[in-house]
Amino acid sequence: MRIFVTGASGFIGSAVIPELIGAGHQVVGLARSDASAGVLAAAGAEVHRGSLDDLDRLRAGAEASDGVIHLAFIHDFSQYENAARVDLRAIETFGAALRSSDRPLVIASGLVGSVAGQLSTEQDVPDLARNPRIASAQAALALASQGVRSSVVRLAPTVHGEGDHGFIATLIGIAREQGVSGYIGDGNNRWPAVHRLDAARLFRLALEGALAGSVLHGVADEGVPVRTIAEVIGRHLDLPVVSIPAEQAGEHFGWLGRFLDADLAASSALTRELLSWQPIHPGLIEDLDQGHYFRDPS
């Protein structure tokens, strides 16, 4: 199939491209910059110039494809609601291009908005009031009744692996700056995770075989206690591991403080059953212990 991929040059997308090509698919990647275009071309993908807010270019890419994998998102948490609106418009555009074709649309979503303190499953309905990005997932699933084979992959908040610049890399950077490896409260809240290569395979399997309206969980570690993560970071950086009071979390952790105390344990049992997906790459703690997260940033 000819697959249009947004976010194709990103951390997850750069793993999805070889996964798709290795399975015999042709990849067309959205590129906003010359640098992204170069990365895509080097990976063997065709380049489609455009951006998430250029709806005409998104429509053209989707119309010329046999399916779409939508990974791109504006990760500016100071303007999160605006980023969610841009994402929703993009999905609506893909839906209009793919309507009544039975072509697949697979989108990346997240677990924030799930009920805290319990093991979230694919059957749970997240709270839109807690995460405006959920509107995008709802819009994608609604397309299943309009002749689009749409599915939603709720990714663990930590997609890890070499080259990660997300939550874990940020937490390590904060520990370096603060001189302590911190967690909030007792640190028993759980943080799901998945290796980027396992996530990439899940996106391919969803593209190839997920039923219309499927909700899938990209989760390998159901929930690693945040204190355990802090302890591993402290050990590798030779820093004390300390509890940060909740009222000081914003000052200590910055934007990450609004997420780090969430208890987001999640299961992927139904996903594994539906698509025969089995994570095979290192879990979060094993990946941290490989040491690549702690190389001298200078």
XYZ file of N, CA and C in Angstrom, residues 1 21 34 41 50 56 62 67 77 81 89 92 119 144 175 182 200 207 213 217 239 285-286:
69
model
N 0.836 -1.201 0.000
C 0.000 0.000 0.000
C 0.877 1.260 0.000
N 8.200 0.063 5.282
C 8.950 -0.307 4.087
C 9.369 -1.768 4.148
N 13.166 21.629 5.127
C 14.164 20.945 4.314
C 14.853 19.845 5.099
N 13.800 11.387 2.864
C 14.394 10.871 1.639
C 15.478 9.845 1.948
N 4.475 20.157 3.358
C 3.284 20.731 3.965
C 3.405 20.741 5.473
N -5.080 21.891 2.775
C -5.086 21.478 1.371
C -4.004 20.439 1.095
N -3.630 12.621 1.607
C -4.540 11.529 1.947
C -5.250 10.991 0.709
N -3.887 4.712 2.495
C -4.121 4.764 3.924
C -3.268 5.840 4.566
N 3.338 22.472 25.158
C 2.355 22.333 26.223
C 1.880 23.672 26.773
N -4.149 23.487 24.106
C -5.506 23.500 23.565
C -5.504 23.876 22.087
N -8.656 19.420 13.353
C -8.910 19.845 11.973
C -8.201 18.925 10.979
N -10.239 15.706 10.722
C -11.455 15.956 9.943
C -11.130 16.018 8.453
N -6.543 0.412 36.502
C -5.926 -0.074 35.280
C -6.837 0.245 34.101
N -15.622 5.700 11.437
C -15.877 4.289 11.147
C -17.268 4.085 10.561
N 16.749 16.539 36.621
C 17.594 16.003 37.707
C 18.991 16.592 37.632
N 14.029 13.651 41.430
C 12.818 13.818 42.212
C 11.623 13.034 41.711
N 6.084 1.227 16.808
C 6.086 1.285 15.341
C 5.418 0.050 14.748
N -2.693 -0.516 10.830
C -2.924 -0.128 9.443
C -3.395 -1.322 8.622
N -13.106 1.473 13.842
C -13.551 1.859 15.172
C -12.765 1.240 16.302
N -4.134 0.004 22.584
C -3.220 0.562 23.579
C -1.775 0.206 23.228
N 23.049 10.943 42.016
C 22.342 12.030 42.682
C 21.407 11.472 43.751
N 12.757 0.335 32.393
C 13.874 0.274 33.331
C 15.092 -0.366 32.669
N 14.885 -1.433 31.916
C 15.999 -2.067 31.205
C 16.613 -1.095 30.200
